[in-house]
PDB file of C-alpha atoms in Angstrom:
ATOM      1  CA  MET A 260      54.239 -47.557 -13.853  1.00  0.00           C
ATOM      2  CA  SER A 261      55.174 -44.435 -15.690  1.00  0.00           C
ATOM      3  CA  LEU A 262      57.567 -44.443 -18.616  1.00  0.00           C
ATOM      4  CA  ALA A 263      60.228 -42.481 -16.649  1.00  0.00           C
ATOM      5  CA  ARG A 264      60.200 -44.990 -13.790  1.00  0.00           C
ATOM      6  CA  THR A 265      60.476 -47.877 -16.203  1.00  0.00           C
ATOM      7  CA  ARG A 266      63.536 -46.303 -17.856  1.00  0.00           C
ATOM      8  CA  ILE A 267      65.188 -45.679 -14.490  1.00  0.00           C
ATOM      9  CA  ALA A 268      64.517 -49.260 -13.400  1.00  0.00           C
ATOM     10  CA  ALA A 269      65.934 -50.591 -16.684  1.00  0.00           C
ATOM     11  CA  ARG A 270      69.091 -48.467 -16.307  1.00  0.00           C
ATOM     12  CA  LEU A 271      69.604 -49.609 -12.718  1.00  0.00           C
ATOM     13  CA  LEU A 272      69.141 -53.219 -13.782  1.00  0.00           C
ATOM     14  CA  ALA A 273      71.724 -52.768 -16.583  1.00  0.00           C
ATOM     15  CA  VAL A 274      74.234 -51.193 -14.173  1.00  0.00           C
ATOM     16  CA  ALA A 275      73.720 -54.010 -11.653  1.00  0.00           C
ATOM     17  CA  ALA A 276      74.204 -56.634 -14.395  1.00  0.00           C
ATOM     18  CA  LEU A 277      77.437 -54.995 -15.577  1.00  0.00           C
ATOM     19  CA  ALA A 278      78.694 -54.750 -12.010  1.00  0.00           C
ATOM     20  CA  ALA A 279      77.965 -58.437 -11.446  1.00  0.00           C
ATOM     21  CA  LEU A 280      79.812 -59.407 -14.637  1.00  0.00           C
ATOM     22  CA  THR A 281      82.947 -57.443 -13.759  1.00  0.00           C
ATOM     23  CA  ALA A 282      82.979 -58.219 -10.033  1.00  0.00           C
ATOM     24  CA  GLY A 283      85.393 -61.125 -10.455  1.00  0.00           C
ATOM     25  CA  CYS A 284      87.840 -59.140 -12.594  1.00  0.00           C
ATOM     26  CA  PHE A 285      89.340 -57.119  -9.793  1.00  0.00           C
ATOM     27  CA  GLN A 286      91.762 -58.372  -7.178  1.00  0.00           C
ATOM     28  CA  PRO A 287      93.394 -56.186  -4.542  1.00  0.00           C
ATOM     29  CA  MET A 288      97.120 -55.643  -5.146  1.00  0.00           C
ATOM     30  CA  TYR A 289      98.244 -56.904  -1.759  1.00  0.00           C
ATOM     31  CA  ALA A 290      95.820 -59.855  -1.567  1.00  0.00           C
ATOM     32  CA  GLU A 291      97.033 -63.440  -1.246  1.00  0.00           C
ATOM     33  CA  ARG A 292      96.997 -65.275  -4.577  1.00  0.00           C
ATOM     34  CA  ALA A 293      94.689 -68.283  -4.984  1.00  0.00           C
ATOM     35  CA  ASP A 294      96.963 -69.905  -7.588  1.00  0.00           C
ATOM     36  CA  GLY A 295      99.859 -70.272  -5.133  1.00  0.00           C
ATOM     37  CA  SER A 296     102.088 -67.629  -6.735  1.00  0.00           C
ATOM     38  CA  PRO A 297     103.867 -65.297  -4.339  1.00  0.00           C
ATOM     39  CA  ALA A 298     101.874 -62.326  -3.116  1.00  0.00           C
ATOM     40  CA  LEU A 299     103.062 -58.804  -3.862  1.00  0.00           C
ATOM     41  CA  ARG A 300     104.169 -58.376  -0.243  1.00  0.00           C
ATOM     42  CA  GLU A 301     106.557 -61.350  -0.574  1.00  0.00           C
ATOM     43  CA  LYS A 302     107.925 -60.057  -3.875  1.00  0.00           C
ATOM     44  CA  LEU A 303     108.616 -56.645  -2.361  1.00  0.00           C
ATOM     45  CA  MET A 304     110.319 -58.275   0.620  1.00  0.00           C
ATOM     46  CA  GLY A 305     112.724 -59.935  -1.833  1.00  0.00           C
ATOM     47  CA  VAL A 306     114.124 -56.580  -3.018  1.00  0.00           C
ATOM     48  CA  GLU A 307     117.536 -55.885  -1.511  1.00  0.00           C
ATOM     49  CA  VAL A 308     118.331 -52.224  -0.886  1.00  0.00           C
ATOM     50  CA  PRO A 309     122.145 -51.975  -0.692  1.00  0.00           C
ATOM     51  CA  PRO A 310     123.871 -50.058   2.086  1.00  0.00           C
ATOM     52  CA  VAL A 311     125.046 -46.481   1.737  1.00  0.00           C
ATOM     53  CA  ASP A 312     127.942 -45.891  -0.647  1.00  0.00           C
ATOM     54  CA  LYS A 313     128.493 -42.181   0.055  1.00  0.00           C
ATOM     55  CA  ASN A 314     131.271 -40.673   2.192  1.00  0.00           C
ATOM     56  CA  ASN A 315     130.639 -41.014   5.915  1.00  0.00           C
ATOM     57  CA  ALA A 316     129.337 -37.923   7.707  1.00  0.00           C
ATOM     58  CA  SER A 317     128.384 -36.223   4.439  1.00  0.00           C
ATOM     59  CA  ARG A 318     124.977 -34.705   3.789  1.00  0.00           C
ATOM     60  CA  GLU A 319     124.532 -37.085   0.828  1.00  0.00           C
ATOM     61  CA  ALA A 320     125.156 -40.086   3.086  1.00  0.00           C
ATOM     62  CA  ARG A 321     122.479 -38.879   5.517  1.00  0.00           C
ATOM     63  CA  ILE A 322     119.991 -38.441   2.689  1.00  0.00           C
ATOM     64  CA  GLN A 323     120.815 -41.851   1.236  1.00  0.00           C
ATOM     65  CA  VAL A 324     120.330 -43.443   4.661  1.00  0.00           C
ATOM     66  CA  GLU A 325     116.997 -41.636   4.958  1.00  0.00           C
ATOM     67  CA  ILE A 326     115.880 -42.909   1.538  1.00  0.00           C
ATOM     68  CA  ARG A 327     117.122 -46.431   2.328  1.00  0.00           C
ATOM     69  CA  ASN A 328     115.353 -46.535   5.695  1.00  0.00           C
ATOM     70  CA  ALA A 329     112.096 -45.232   4.216  1.00  0.00           C
ATOM     71  CA  LEU A 330     112.308 -47.801   1.404  1.00  0.00           C
ATOM     72  CA  ALA A 331     113.059 -50.623   3.838  1.00  0.00           C
ATOM     73  CA  PHE A 332     110.030 -49.696   5.920  1.00  0.00           C
ATOM     74  CA  LYS A 333     107.787 -49.455   2.857  1.00  0.00           C
ATOM     75  CA  LEU A 334     109.054 -52.684   1.281  1.00  0.00           C
ATOM     76  CA  TYR A 335     109.581 -54.889   4.337  1.00  0.00           C
ATOM     77  CA  GLY A 336     107.718 -53.251   7.184  1.00  0.00           C
ATOM     78  CA  ASN A 337     110.908 -53.543   9.261  1.00  0.00           C
ATOM     79  CA  ALA A 338     114.679 -53.424   8.795  1.00  0.00           C
ATOM     80  CA  THR A 339     115.173 -56.624   6.800  1.00  0.00           C
ATOM     81  CA  GLY A 340     113.288 -58.577   4.180  1.00  0.00           C
ATOM     82  CA  MET A 341     113.341 -62.136   2.898  1.00  0.00           C
ATOM     83  CA  PRO A 342     116.261 -63.714   1.011  1.00  0.00           C
ATOM     84  CA  PRO A 343     116.827 -61.326  -1.891  1.00  0.00           C
ATOM     85  CA  THR A 344     115.626 -62.050  -5.417  1.00  0.00           C
ATOM     86  CA  HIS A 345     116.310 -58.543  -6.742  1.00  0.00           C
ATOM     87  CA  ARG A 346     118.736 -55.730  -5.936  1.00  0.00           C
ATOM     88  CA  LEU A 347     117.777 -52.069  -6.164  1.00  0.00           C
ATOM     89  CA  VAL A 348     120.581 -49.700  -7.173  1.00  0.00           C
ATOM     90  CA  LEU A 349     119.986 -46.017  -6.411  1.00  0.00           C
ATOM     91  CA  ARG A 350     121.717 -42.872  -7.580  1.00  0.00           C
ATOM     92  CA  PHE A 351     120.554 -39.383  -6.765  1.00  0.00           C
ATOM     93  CA  SER A 352     121.444 -35.728  -6.869  1.00  0.00           C
ATOM     94  CA  THR A 353     120.091 -32.852  -4.833  1.00  0.00           C
ATOM     95  CA  THR A 354     119.211 -29.252  -5.590  1.00  0.00           C
ATOM     96  CA  ARG A 355     118.453 -26.238  -3.463  1.00  0.00           C
ATOM     97  CA  SER A 356     117.098 -22.937  -4.733  1.00  0.00           C
ATOM     98  CA  SER A 357     115.758 -19.739  -3.228  1.00  0.00           C
ATOM     99  CA  LEU A 358     112.132 -18.994  -3.977  1.00  0.00           C
ATOM    100  CA  MET A 359     111.598 -15.693  -2.201  1.00  0.00           C
ATOM    101  CA  LEU A 360     114.001 -13.048  -1.006  1.00  0.00           C
ATOM    102  CA  ASP A 361     113.492 -10.685   1.891  1.00  0.00           C
ATOM    103  CA  PRO A 362     113.453  -7.201   0.306  1.00  0.00           C
ATOM    104  CA  ASN A 363     115.242  -5.631   3.296  1.00  0.00           C
ATOM    105  CA  THR A 364     118.137  -8.065   3.632  1.00  0.00           C
ATOM    106  CA  ALA A 365     118.172  -9.718   0.174  1.00  0.00           C
ATOM    107  CA  LEU A 366     118.410 -13.063   1.966  1.00  0.00           C
ATOM    108  CA  PRO A 367     116.112 -15.984   1.163  1.00  0.00           C
ATOM    109  CA  SER A 368     112.929 -16.360   3.203  1.00  0.00           C
ATOM    110  CA  SER A 369     111.649 -19.435   1.368  1.00  0.00           C
ATOM    111  CA  GLU A 370     113.638 -22.136  -0.371  1.00  0.00           C
ATOM    112  CA  ASN A 371     112.993 -25.193  -2.469  1.00  0.00           C
ATOM    113  CA  TYR A 372     114.798 -28.505  -1.940  1.00  0.00           C
ATOM    114  CA  GLY A 373     114.787 -31.311  -4.462  1.00  0.00           C
ATOM    115  CA  ILE A 374     116.064 -34.801  -5.067  1.00  0.00           C
ATOM    116  CA  ASP A 375     116.394 -36.375  -8.494  1.00  0.00           C
ATOM    117  CA  ALA A 376     116.796 -40.146  -8.218  1.00  0.00           C
ATOM    118  CA  GLN A 377     117.541 -42.881 -10.726  1.00  0.00           C
ATOM    119  CA  TYR A 378     116.891 -46.495  -9.805  1.00  0.00           C
ATOM    120  CA  ASN A 379     117.704 -49.824 -11.397  1.00  0.00           C
ATOM    121  CA  LEU A 380     116.149 -53.137 -10.330  1.00  0.00           C
ATOM    122  CA  ILE A 381     118.410 -56.103 -11.052  1.00  0.00           C
ATOM    123  CA  ASP A 382     117.207 -59.715 -11.045  1.00  0.00           C
ATOM    124  CA  LEU A 383     119.789 -61.621  -9.001  1.00  0.00           C
ATOM    125  CA  ALA A 384     119.116 -64.933 -10.776  1.00  0.00           C
ATOM    126  CA  THR A 385     120.142 -63.560 -14.186  1.00  0.00           C
ATOM    127  CA  ASN A 386     122.063 -60.474 -13.041  1.00  0.00           C
ATOM    128  CA  LYS A 387     120.120 -58.456 -15.630  1.00  0.00           C
ATOM    129  CA  SER A 388     118.321 -55.172 -15.235  1.00  0.00           C
ATOM    130  CA  VAL A 389     114.548 -55.710 -15.273  1.00  0.00           C
ATOM    131  CA  LEU A 390     113.398 -52.183 -14.433  1.00  0.00           C
ATOM    132  CA  THR A 391     114.991 -48.768 -14.667  1.00  0.00           C
ATOM    133  CA  GLY A 392     113.426 -45.446 -13.946  1.00  0.00           C
ATOM    134  CA  SER A 393     113.771 -42.058 -12.413  1.00  0.00           C
ATOM    135  CA  THR A 394     111.753 -39.991 -10.024  1.00  0.00           C
ATOM    136  CA  PHE A 395     112.003 -36.622  -8.378  1.00  0.00           C
ATOM    137  CA  SER A 396     110.753 -34.730  -5.382  1.00  0.00           C
ATOM    138  CA  ARG A 397     110.496 -31.000  -4.737  1.00  0.00           C
ATOM    139  CA  VAL A 398     109.548 -29.600  -1.357  1.00  0.00           C
ATOM    140  CA  SER A 399     109.590 -26.052  -0.125  1.00  0.00           C
ATOM    141  CA  TYR A 400     110.334 -24.725   3.323  1.00  0.00           C
ATOM    142  CA  ASP A 401     110.240 -21.356   5.021  1.00  0.00           C
ATOM    143  CA  ILE A 402     113.147 -19.753   6.783  1.00  0.00           C
ATOM    144  CA  PRO A 403     111.725 -18.170   9.955  1.00  0.00           C
ATOM    145  CA  GLY A 404     114.233 -15.337  10.076  1.00  0.00           C
ATOM    146  CA  GLN A 405     117.880 -14.866   9.354  1.00  0.00           C
ATOM    147  CA  MET A 406     118.761 -14.581  13.025  1.00  0.00           C
ATOM    148  CA  GLN A 407     117.276 -18.010  13.787  1.00  0.00           C
ATOM    149  CA  ARG A 408     119.937 -20.164  12.214  1.00  0.00           C
ATOM    150  CA  PHE A 409     119.010 -23.332  14.161  1.00  0.00           C
ATOM    151  CA  ALA A 410     115.409 -23.046  13.012  1.00  0.00           C
ATOM    152  CA  ARG A 411     116.669 -22.603   9.467  1.00  0.00           C
ATOM    153  CA  ALA A 412     118.910 -25.678   9.761  1.00  0.00           C
ATOM    154  CA  ARG A 413     116.018 -27.714  11.173  1.00  0.00           C
ATOM    155  CA  ALA A 414     113.665 -26.557   8.406  1.00  0.00           C
ATOM    156  CA  PHE A 415     116.252 -27.594   5.826  1.00  0.00           C
ATOM    157  CA  ARG A 416     116.703 -31.002   7.425  1.00  0.00           C
ATOM    158  CA  ASP A 417     112.933 -31.494   7.580  1.00  0.00           C
ATOM    159  CA  ALA A 418     112.742 -30.673   3.857  1.00  0.00           C
ATOM    160  CA  GLU A 419     115.449 -33.277   3.171  1.00  0.00           C
ATOM    161  CA  ASP A 420     113.515 -35.887   5.163  1.00  0.00           C
ATOM    162  CA  ARG A 421     110.203 -35.122   3.449  1.00  0.00           C
ATOM    163  CA  SER A 422     111.824 -35.248   0.029  1.00  0.00           C
ATOM    164  CA  ALA A 423     113.593 -38.553   0.809  1.00  0.00           C
ATOM    165  CA  ASN A 424     110.326 -40.068   2.015  1.00  0.00           C
ATOM    166  CA  GLU A 425     108.574 -38.956  -1.172  1.00  0.00           C
ATOM    167  CA  ILE A 426     111.332 -40.533  -3.293  1.00  0.00           C
ATOM    168  CA  ALA A 427     110.950 -43.801  -1.362  1.00  0.00           C
ATOM    169  CA  GLU A 428     107.173 -43.700  -1.825  1.00  0.00           C
ATOM    170  CA  ASN A 429     107.528 -43.140  -5.577  1.00  0.00           C
ATOM    171  CA  ILE A 430     110.007 -46.003  -5.961  1.00  0.00           C
ATOM    172  CA  GLN A 431     107.926 -48.381  -3.835  1.00  0.00           C
ATOM    173  CA  THR A 432     104.834 -47.607  -5.920  1.00  0.00           C
ATOM    174  CA  ARG A 433     106.739 -48.242  -9.147  1.00  0.00           C
ATOM    175  CA  LEU A 434     108.163 -51.528  -7.819  1.00  0.00           C
ATOM    176  CA  ALA A 435     104.694 -52.677  -6.756  1.00  0.00           C
ATOM    177  CA  SER A 436     103.396 -51.846 -10.222  1.00  0.00           C
ATOM    178  CA  PHE A 437     106.246 -53.802 -11.806  1.00  0.00           C
ATOM    179  CA  PHE A 438     105.661 -56.901  -9.685  1.00  0.00           C
ATOM    180  CA  VAL A 439     101.894 -56.867 -10.309  1.00  0.00           C
ATOM    181  CA  ALA A 440     101.807 -55.937 -14.002  1.00  0.00           C
ATOM    182  CA  GLY A 441     105.257 -57.106 -15.042  1.00  0.00           C
ATOM    183  CA  SER A 442     106.128 -53.863 -16.756  1.00  0.00           C
TER     184      SER A 442
END
């Protein structure tokens, strides 16, 4: 065997040995636990997402319902979870800004919509905050023409929905990280 082939074989053998040594160190996040502790799925199902506290029929209430529904689906897989062990308190604010203006009409042709959210996870057994954080989402949308006001309204609503879903995804990921790593 040539010297080059021997070196390649030795490197491959070293990589295989390292892979074999570390193979037992990794466990999928959502896997069932062998030690009997609750799986991540069960922990996430124990997070209570409170109902909407905004004024009825307001745009903020619709966005909060959208965030709540997206979080419920991501945490529980359906509308309700298990008996709650934690409560998630959400606060958010929204922004809207024009990105591009039509040079002929000086009206916006592209806008940016954003949500800034703060969340607080409270352990119901001790009534103490165990996790606080903030997240944000920025999405852009095009306005297809100033004469198409229904298309503009629908584009704006779609941007709200996409932004709310992104906020829910960010919070769910952070909660999963907390329940797995404890920090």
